[in-house]
Amino acid sequence: MTTVGILGGGQLARMLALSGAPLGLRFQVLDPSAEACAGQVAPLVVGDYGDRAVLDELASRVDVATFDFENVPADAARHLATVVDVRPNPAALAAAQDRLSEKTLFRQIGIPVPAFQDVASREGLDAAVASVGTPCILKTRRLGYDGKGQFRIRTAGDVDAAWQALGAQAGLVGLILEAFVPFERELSVVAVRARDGEFRTWPLTWNWHVDGVLSASLAPAPGIEPGLAAAAASHARRLAEALDYVGVFALELFCRDGELLANEMAPRVHNSGHWTIEGAQTSQFENHLRAVLGLPLGATDAIGHACMLNWIGEMPDPAPVLREAGGHWHDYGKQARPGRKVGHATVRADTPESLAGALERIGAALGRQAQVAPVLEALGGASLS
Ligand code: AMP
């Protein structure tokens, strides 16, 4: 019997545990909150990531450890790694936790990035804005996610407000200023690397965000030239090899004028890969477990076309999704709260036209036409079974 330890007990840990059950795996999840939703499907240890006794106790019960949350302190992962295999390795986790070191690494290994500057002071911000230009975005280097810890600077007149909003963070988690990219699309490549170096990517995913939070994903992203898909896969492979990465990760990319610019990597299974549960031969969750355990990887081909809709703040009525032949429902068992990811739906279909038809019906029935509209547009306004 193999037991996998997971640092972080959110929906990603929950979906990892659910996908590991058919493989005969057991899990131990560590989270500071007794309410962590993975605890509904796997044994939960409630404790602080920084508590060495808790980490040692977890290590004694598991064969390998991984995480569902990139802001788990890298020190906790390093400590755990002295006792048990930790995959991906703690250095990869640490690299991805800091936007500055992450973007510096991207640049070093030839992955194009938007212009960026480290910002350590108010004067430094002025100099960075002069160098990067406007519009630009001031972000915290660490502990930001889902658009949190960001301030958009449209003109030089916004610099004071940006410093007021985030300046206090400069000495705590550091700041980075990035050029604003007027992208045509946001894409992500979800990839997996095995212990023996085998590397696979799922088809590119097209993502739409609202207020910095993922709202919808469509895969395979339609209208992608083969060269672009190959470039994305090659960027991901270089990154995985540079970090000696084992497991699943996502590389988020802006696409502009046929060029890709990297935004960030997530060193874990990723929201833009949730469609793979029903829409691919092997899901990101199963392949992550296969990779960390040294099992053969599964095929990553898409099965038809899939759209994932995120439910933020509250769960809608499931019936319109469940009525669709390819409709799948995921309720994370979390308490509803504004801005919180509480669930998602994936709609899978054999053709873009039938996917569009199902999304139209779901959008209308749930009053979520705005959420499905960009997906329908991307599907070519395909009409409608
Ligand atoms: P992040 O937390 O960096 O993933 O940012 C959340 C979202 O904000 C991204 O998915 C984009 O929609 C937007 N965003 C972040 N950085 C930039 C940028 N440099 N240019 C344009 N949009 C951005």
mmCIF file with all atom_site columns, N, CA and C in Angstrom, residues 4-10 13-14 27-39 42-59 61-62 65-69 72-73 76-77 79-80:
data_model
loop_
_atom_site.group_PDB
_atom_site.id
_atom_site.type_symbol
_atom_site.label_atom_id
_atom_site.label_alt_id
_atom_site.label_comp_id
_atom_site.label_asym_id
_atom_site.label_entity_id
_atom_site.label_seq_id
_atom_site.pdbx_PDB_ins_code
_atom_site.Cartn_x
_atom_site.Cartn_y
_atom_site.Cartn_z
_atom_site.occupancy
_atom_site.B_iso_or_equiv
_atom_site.pdbx_formal_charge
_atom_site.auth_seq_id
_atom_site.auth_comp_id
_atom_site.auth_asym_id
_atom_site.auth_atom_id
_atom_site.pdbx_PDB_model_num
ATOM 1   N N  . VAL A 1 4  ? 0.501   8.731  -0.189 1.00 0.00 ? 4  VAL A N  1
ATOM 2   C CA . VAL A 1 4  ? 1.014   9.999  -0.697 1.00 0.00 ? 4  VAL A CA 1
ATOM 3   C C  . VAL A 1 4  ? 0.637   11.094 0.295  1.00 0.00 ? 4  VAL A C  1
ATOM 4   N N  . GLY A 1 5  ? 1.613   11.872 0.725  1.00 0.00 ? 5  GLY A N  1
ATOM 5   C CA . GLY A 1 5  ? 1.339   13.026 1.574  1.00 0.00 ? 5  GLY A CA 1
ATOM 6   C C  . GLY A 1 5  ? 1.145   14.258 0.707  1.00 0.00 ? 5  GLY A C  1
ATOM 7   N N  . ILE A 1 6  ? 0.162   15.081 1.046  1.00 0.00 ? 6  ILE A N  1
ATOM 8   C CA . ILE A 1 6  ? -0.067  16.306 0.280  1.00 0.00 ? 6  ILE A CA 1
ATOM 9   C C  . ILE A 1 6  ? -0.059  17.489 1.248  1.00 0.00 ? 6  ILE A C  1
ATOM 10  N N  . LEU A 1 7  ? 0.835   18.439 1.007  1.00 0.00 ? 7  LEU A N  1
ATOM 11  C CA . LEU A 1 7  ? 0.824   19.685 1.781  1.00 0.00 ? 7  LEU A CA 1
ATOM 12  C C  . LEU A 1 7  ? -0.202  20.603 1.139  1.00 0.00 ? 7  LEU A C  1
ATOM 13  N N  . GLY A 1 8  ? -1.206  20.972 1.894  1.00 0.00 ? 8  GLY A N  1
ATOM 14  C CA . GLY A 1 8  ? -2.287  21.794 1.358  1.00 0.00 ? 8  GLY A CA 1
ATOM 15  C C  . GLY A 1 8  ? -3.492  20.904 1.120  1.00 0.00 ? 8  GLY A C  1
ATOM 16  N N  . GLY A 1 9  ? -4.647  21.329 1.636  1.00 0.00 ? 9  GLY A N  1
ATOM 17  C CA . GLY A 1 9  ? -5.831  20.468 1.583  1.00 0.00 ? 9  GLY A CA 1
ATOM 18  C C  . GLY A 1 9  ? -7.005  21.101 0.866  1.00 0.00 ? 9  GLY A C  1
ATOM 19  N N  . GLY A 1 10 ? -6.727  21.871 -0.184 1.00 0.00 ? 10 GLY A N  1
ATOM 20  C CA . GLY A 1 10 ? -7.810  22.498 -0.949 1.00 0.00 ? 10 GLY A CA 1
ATOM 21  C C  . GLY A 1 10 ? -8.361  21.569 -2.015 1.00 0.00 ? 10 GLY A C  1
ATOM 22  N N  . ALA A 1 13 ? -5.850  19.150 -3.821 1.00 0.00 ? 13 ALA A N  1
ATOM 23  C CA . ALA A 1 13 ? -5.561  17.933 -3.056 1.00 0.00 ? 13 ALA A CA 1
ATOM 24  C C  . ALA A 1 13 ? -6.761  16.981 -3.110 1.00 0.00 ? 13 ALA A C  1
ATOM 25  N N  . ARG A 1 14 ? -7.937  17.555 -3.032 1.00 0.00 ? 14 ARG A N  1
ATOM 26  C CA . ARG A 1 14 ? -9.153  16.727 -3.079 1.00 0.00 ? 14 ARG A CA 1
ATOM 27  C C  . ARG A 1 14 ? -9.232  15.965 -4.403 1.00 0.00 ? 14 ARG A C  1
ATOM 28  N N  . PHE A 1 27 ? -3.839  8.454  1.076  1.00 0.00 ? 27 PHE A N  1
ATOM 29  C CA . PHE A 1 27 ? -3.364  9.830  1.184  1.00 0.00 ? 27 PHE A CA 1
ATOM 30  C C  . PHE A 1 27 ? -3.342  10.283 2.636  1.00 0.00 ? 27 PHE A C  1
ATOM 31  N N  . GLN A 1 28 ? -2.474  11.244 2.901  1.00 0.00 ? 28 GLN A N  1
ATOM 32  C CA . GLN A 1 28 ? -2.470  11.986 4.161  1.00 0.00 ? 28 GLN A CA 1
ATOM 33  C C  . GLN A 1 28 ? -2.320  13.446 3.752  1.00 0.00 ? 28 GLN A C  1
ATOM 34  N N  . VAL A 1 29 ? -3.299  14.252 4.114  1.00 0.00 ? 29 VAL A N  1
ATOM 35  C CA . VAL A 1 29 ? -3.291  15.655 3.700  1.00 0.00 ? 29 VAL A CA 1
ATOM 36  C C  . VAL A 1 29 ? -2.984  16.519 4.914  1.00 0.00 ? 29 VAL A C  1
ATOM 37  N N  . LEU A 1 30 ? -2.082  17.481 4.743  1.00 0.00 ? 30 LEU A N  1
ATOM 38  C CA . LEU A 1 30 ? -1.765  18.410 5.843  1.00 0.00 ? 30 LEU A CA 1
ATOM 39  C C  . LEU A 1 30 ? -2.276  19.800 5.486  1.00 0.00 ? 30 LEU A C  1
ATOM 40  N N  . ASP A 1 31 ? -3.047  20.377 6.378  1.00 0.00 ? 31 ASP A N  1
ATOM 41  C CA . ASP A 1 31 ? -3.556  21.734 6.147  1.00 0.00 ? 31 ASP A CA 1
ATOM 42  C C  . ASP A 1 31 ? -3.758  22.398 7.505  1.00 0.00 ? 31 ASP A C  1
ATOM 43  N N  . PRO A 1 32 ? -3.525  23.726 7.574  1.00 0.00 ? 32 PRO A N  1
ATOM 44  C CA . PRO A 1 32 ? -3.747  24.415 8.857  1.00 0.00 ? 32 PRO A CA 1
ATOM 45  C C  . PRO A 1 32 ? -5.217  24.473 9.261  1.00 0.00 ? 32 PRO A C  1
ATOM 46  N N  . SER A 1 33 ? -6.141  24.257 8.308  1.00 0.00 ? 33 SER A N  1
ATOM 47  C CA . SER A 1 33 ? -7.555  24.405 8.638  1.00 0.00 ? 33 SER A CA 1
ATOM 48  C C  . SER A 1 33 ? -8.253  23.055 8.731  1.00 0.00 ? 33 SER A C  1
ATOM 49  N N  . ALA A 1 34 ? -9.035  22.890 9.795  1.00 0.00 ? 34 ALA A N  1
ATOM 50  C CA . ALA A 1 34 ? -9.820  21.659 9.959  1.00 0.00 ? 34 ALA A CA 1
ATOM 51  C C  . ALA A 1 34 ? -10.935 21.580 8.916  1.00 0.00 ? 34 ALA A C  1
ATOM 52  N N  . GLU A 1 35 ? -11.235 22.711 8.272  1.00 0.00 ? 35 GLU A N  1
ATOM 53  C CA . GLU A 1 35 ? -12.297 22.742 7.262  1.00 0.00 ? 35 GLU A CA 1
ATOM 54  C C  . GLU A 1 35 ? -11.784 22.410 5.870  1.00 0.00 ? 35 GLU A C  1
ATOM 55  N N  . ALA A 1 36 ? -10.474 22.194 5.717  1.00 0.00 ? 36 ALA A N  1
ATOM 56  C CA . ALA A 1 36 ? -9.902  21.990 4.374  1.00 0.00 ? 36 ALA A CA 1
ATOM 57  C C  . ALA A 1 36 ? -10.692 20.919 3.626  1.00 0.00 ? 36 ALA A C  1
ATOM 58  N N  . CYS A 1 37 ? -11.103 21.252 2.384  1.00 0.00 ? 37 CYS A N  1
ATOM 59  C CA . CYS A 1 37 ? -12.118 20.413 1.728  1.00 0.00 ? 37 CYS A CA 1
ATOM 60  C C  . CYS A 1 37 ? -11.575 19.058 1.283  1.00 0.00 ? 37 CYS A C  1
ATOM 61  N N  . ALA A 1 38 ? -10.246 18.893 1.178  1.00 0.00 ? 38 ALA A N  1
ATOM 62  C CA . ALA A 1 38 ? -9.704  17.568 0.857  1.00 0.00 ? 38 ALA A CA 1
ATOM 63  C C  . ALA A 1 38 ? -9.966  16.596 2.008  1.00 0.00 ? 38 ALA A C  1
ATOM 64  N N  . GLY A 1 39 ? -10.177 17.148 3.202  1.00 0.00 ? 39 GLY A N  1
ATOM 65  C CA . GLY A 1 39 ? -10.442 16.315 4.375  1.00 0.00 ? 39 GLY A CA 1
ATOM 66  C C  . GLY A 1 39 ? -11.737 15.529 4.271  1.00 0.00 ? 39 GLY A C  1
ATOM 67  N N  . ALA A 1 42 ? -10.148 12.386 2.180  1.00 0.00 ? 42 ALA A N  1
ATOM 68  C CA . ALA A 1 42 ? -8.872  11.764 2.559  1.00 0.00 ? 42 ALA A CA 1
ATOM 69  C C  . ALA A 1 42 ? -8.557  12.152 3.997  1.00 0.00 ? 42 ALA A C  1
ATOM 70  N N  . PRO A 1 43 ? -7.769  11.327 4.697  1.00 0.00 ? 43 PRO A N  1
ATOM 71  C CA . PRO A 1 43 ? -7.417  11.680 6.078  1.00 0.00 ? 43 PRO A CA 1
ATOM 72  C C  . PRO A 1 43 ? -6.669  13.011 6.133  1.00 0.00 ? 43 PRO A C  1
ATOM 73  N N  . LEU A 1 44 ? -7.114  13.872 7.041  1.00 0.00 ? 44 LEU A N  1
ATOM 74  C CA . LEU A 1 44 ? -6.550  15.222 7.141  1.00 0.00 ? 44 LEU A CA 1
ATOM 75  C C  . LEU A 1 44 ? -5.799  15.359 8.456  1.00 0.00 ? 44 LEU A C  1
ATOM 76  N N  . VAL A 1 45 ? -4.566  15.817 8.358  1.00 0.00 ? 45 VAL A N  1
ATOM 77  C CA . VAL A 1 45 ? -3.808  16.187 9.549  1.00 0.00 ? 45 VAL A CA 1
ATOM 78  C C  . VAL A 1 45 ? -3.898  17.709 9.640  1.00 0.00 ? 45 VAL A C  1
ATOM 79  N N  . VAL A 1 46 ? -4.410  18.214 10.766 1.00 0.00 ? 46 VAL A N  1
ATOM 80  C CA . VAL A 1 46 ? -4.515  19.666 10.911 1.00 0.00 ? 46 VAL A CA 1
ATOM 81  C C  . VAL A 1 46 ? -3.273  20.149 11.646 1.00 0.00 ? 46 VAL A C  1
ATOM 82  N N  . GLY A 1 47 ? -2.516  21.022 10.986 1.00 0.00 ? 47 GLY A N  1
ATOM 83  C CA . GLY A 1 47 ? -1.300  21.520 11.622 1.00 0.00 ? 47 GLY A CA 1
ATOM 84  C C  . GLY A 1 47 ? -0.647  22.568 10.764 1.00 0.00 ? 47 GLY A C  1
ATOM 85  N N  . ASP A 1 48 ? 0.299   23.247 11.375 1.00 0.00 ? 48 ASP A N  1
ATOM 86  C CA . ASP A 1 48 ? 0.980   24.335 10.702 1.00 0.00 ? 48 ASP A CA 1
ATOM 87  C C  . ASP A 1 48 ? 2.086   23.796 9.801  1.00 0.00 ? 48 ASP A C  1
ATOM 88  N N  . TYR A 1 49 ? 2.232   24.393 8.602  1.00 0.00 ? 49 TYR A N  1
ATOM 89  C CA . TYR A 1 49 ? 3.305   23.938 7.703  1.00 0.00 ? 49 TYR A CA 1
ATOM 90  C C  . TYR A 1 49 ? 4.684   24.158 8.316  1.00 0.00 ? 49 TYR A C  1
ATOM 91  N N  . GLY A 1 50 ? 4.776   25.142 9.222  1.00 0.00 ? 50 GLY A N  1
ATOM 92  C CA . GLY A 1 50 ? 6.073   25.445 9.814  1.00 0.00 ? 50 GLY A CA 1
ATOM 93  C C  . GLY A 1 50 ? 6.401   24.591 11.031 1.00 0.00 ? 50 GLY A C  1
ATOM 94  N N  . ASP A 1 51 ? 5.487   23.728 11.445 1.00 0.00 ? 51 ASP A N  1
ATOM 95  C CA . ASP A 1 51 ? 5.666   22.939 12.672 1.00 0.00 ? 51 ASP A CA 1
ATOM 96  C C  . ASP A 1 51 ? 6.412   21.634 12.343 1.00 0.00 ? 51 ASP A C  1
ATOM 97  N N  . ARG A 1 52 ? 7.660   21.586 12.733 1.00 0.00 ? 52 ARG A N  1
ATOM 98  C CA . ARG A 1 52 ? 8.504   20.442 12.349 1.00 0.00 ? 52 ARG A CA 1
ATOM 99  C C  . ARG A 1 52 ? 7.985   19.113 12.900 1.00 0.00 ? 52 ARG A C  1
ATOM 100 N N  . ALA A 1 53 ? 7.394   19.159 14.087 1.00 0.00 ? 53 ALA A N  1
ATOM 101 C CA . ALA A 1 53 ? 6.868   17.916 14.660 1.00 0.00 ? 53 ALA A CA 1
ATOM 102 C C  . ALA A 1 53 ? 5.736   17.388 13.774 1.00 0.00 ? 53 ALA A C  1
ATOM 103 N N  . VAL A 1 54 ? 4.904   18.293 13.301 1.00 0.00 ? 54 VAL A N  1
ATOM 104 C CA . VAL A 1 54 ? 3.801   17.898 12.421 1.00 0.00 ? 54 VAL A CA 1
ATOM 105 C C  . VAL A 1 54 ? 4.359   17.330 11.118 1.00 0.00 ? 54 VAL A C  1
ATOM 106 N N  . LEU A 1 55 ? 5.388   18.007 10.571 1.00 0.00 ? 55 LEU A N  1
ATOM 107 C CA . LEU A 1 55 ? 5.982   17.536 9.311  1.00 0.00 ? 55 LEU A CA 1
ATOM 108 C C  . LEU A 1 55 ? 6.608   16.151 9.504  1.00 0.00 ? 55 LEU A C  1
ATOM 109 N N  . ASP A 1 56 ? 7.297   15.966 10.638 1.00 0.00 ? 56 ASP A N  1
ATOM 110 C CA . ASP A 1 56 ? 7.930   14.664 10.889 1.00 0.00 ? 56 ASP A CA 1
ATOM 111 C C  . ASP A 1 56 ? 6.883   13.562 11.025 1.00 0.00 ? 56 ASP A C  1
ATOM 112 N N  . GLU A 1 57 ? 5.788   13.906 11.681 1.00 0.00 ? 57 GLU A N  1
ATOM 113 C CA . GLU A 1 57 ? 4.691   12.946 11.841 1.00 0.00 ? 57 GLU A CA 1
ATOM 114 C C  . GLU A 1 57 ? 4.125   12.569 10.456 1.00 0.00 ? 57 GLU A C  1
ATOM 115 N N  . LEU A 1 58 ? 3.929   13.591 9.608  1.00 0.00 ? 58 LEU A N  1
ATOM 116 C CA . LEU A 1 58 ? 3.429   13.323 8.254  1.00 0.00 ? 58 LEU A CA 1
ATOM 117 C C  . LEU A 1 58 ? 4.422   12.440 7.500  1.00 0.00 ? 58 LEU A C  1
ATOM 118 N N  . ALA A 1 59 ? 5.712   12.803 7.583  1.00 0.00 ? 59 ALA A N  1
ATOM 119 C CA . ALA A 1 59 ? 6.736   12.052 6.841  1.00 0.00 ? 59 ALA A CA 1
ATOM 120 C C  . ALA A 1 59 ? 6.749   10.584 7.260  1.00 0.00 ? 59 ALA A C  1
ATOM 121 N N  . ARG A 1 61 ? 4.356   8.799  7.972  1.00 0.00 ? 61 ARG A N  1
ATOM 122 C CA . ARG A 1 61 ? 3.180   8.043  7.517  1.00 0.00 ? 61 ARG A CA 1
ATOM 123 C C  . ARG A 1 61 ? 3.099   7.904  6.002  1.00 0.00 ? 61 ARG A C  1
ATOM 124 N N  . VAL A 1 62 ? 4.010   8.548  5.236  1.00 0.00 ? 62 VAL A N  1
ATOM 125 C CA . VAL A 1 62 ? 3.841   8.574  3.774  1.00 0.00 ? 62 VAL A CA 1
ATOM 126 C C  . VAL A 1 62 ? 5.090   8.043  3.070  1.00 0.00 ? 62 VAL A C  1
ATOM 127 N N  . ALA A 1 65 ? 5.903   12.740 -0.799 1.00 0.00 ? 65 ALA A N  1
ATOM 128 C CA . ALA A 1 65 ? 5.088   13.925 -0.484 1.00 0.00 ? 65 ALA A CA 1
ATOM 129 C C  . ALA A 1 65 ? 5.063   14.863 -1.680 1.00 0.00 ? 65 ALA A C  1
ATOM 130 N N  . THR A 1 66 ? 3.929   15.568 -1.822 1.00 0.00 ? 66 THR A N  1
ATOM 131 C CA . THR A 1 66 ? 3.786   16.561 -2.864 1.00 0.00 ? 66 THR A CA 1
ATOM 132 C C  . THR A 1 66 ? 2.969   17.712 -2.282 1.00 0.00 ? 66 THR A C  1
ATOM 133 N N  . PHE A 1 67 ? 2.598   18.700 -3.091 1.00 0.00 ? 67 PHE A N  1
ATOM 134 C CA . PHE A 1 67 ? 1.804   19.807 -2.533 1.00 0.00 ? 67 PHE A CA 1
ATOM 135 C C  . PHE A 1 67 ? 0.729   20.250 -3.508 1.00 0.00 ? 67 PHE A C  1
ATOM 136 N N  . ASP A 1 68 ? -0.285  20.897 -2.989 1.00 0.00 ? 68 ASP A N  1
ATOM 137 C CA . ASP A 1 68 ? -1.382  21.370 -3.843 1.00 0.00 ? 68 ASP A CA 1
ATOM 138 C C  . ASP A 1 68 ? -1.415  22.890 -3.874 1.00 0.00 ? 68 ASP A C  1
ATOM 139 N N  . PHE A 1 69 ? -0.366  23.533 -3.337 1.00 0.00 ? 69 PHE A N  1
ATOM 140 C CA . PHE A 1 69 ? -0.444  24.956 -3.041 1.00 0.00 ? 69 PHE A CA 1
ATOM 141 C C  . PHE A 1 69 ? 0.979   25.507 -3.108 1.00 0.00 ? 69 PHE A C  1
ATOM 142 N N  . VAL A 1 72 ? 3.023   27.018 0.114  1.00 0.00 ? 72 VAL A N  1
ATOM 143 C CA . VAL A 1 72 ? 3.565   26.227 1.223  1.00 0.00 ? 72 VAL A CA 1
ATOM 144 C C  . VAL A 1 72 ? 5.014   26.686 1.419  1.00 0.00 ? 72 VAL A C  1
ATOM 145 N N  . PRO A 1 73 ? 5.430   27.021 2.658  1.00 0.00 ? 73 PRO A N  1
ATOM 146 C CA . PRO A 1 73 ? 6.802   27.515 2.820  1.00 0.00 ? 73 PRO A CA 1
ATOM 147 C C  . PRO A 1 73 ? 7.819   26.514 2.271  1.00 0.00 ? 73 PRO A C  1
ATOM 148 N N  . ALA A 1 76 ? 9.403   24.223 4.674  1.00 0.00 ? 76 ALA A N  1
ATOM 149 C CA . ALA A 1 76 ? 8.659   23.031 5.090  1.00 0.00 ? 76 ALA A CA 1
ATOM 150 C C  . ALA A 1 76 ? 8.943   21.892 4.118  1.00 0.00 ? 76 ALA A C  1
ATOM 151 N N  . ALA A 1 77 ? 8.926   22.215 2.809  1.00 0.00 ? 77 ALA A N  1
ATOM 152 C CA . ALA A 1 77 ? 9.193   21.180 1.804  1.00 0.00 ? 77 ALA A CA 1
ATOM 153 C C  . ALA A 1 77 ? 10.635  20.676 1.946  1.00 0.00 ? 77 ALA A C  1
ATOM 154 N N  . HIS A 1 79 ? 12.473  20.655 4.684  1.00 0.00 ? 79 HIS A N  1
ATOM 155 C CA . HIS A 1 79 ? 12.575  19.821 5.885  1.00 0.00 ? 79 HIS A CA 1
ATOM 156 C C  . HIS A 1 79 ? 12.015  18.423 5.607  1.00 0.00 ? 79 HIS A C  1
ATOM 157 N N  . LEU A 1 80 ? 10.856  18.387 4.986  1.00 0.00 ? 80 LEU A N  1
ATOM 158 C CA . LEU A 1 80 ? 10.231  17.104 4.654  1.00 0.00 ? 80 LEU A CA 1
ATOM 159 C C  . LEU A 1 80 ? 11.163  16.272 3.773  1.00 0.00 ? 80 LEU A C  1
#
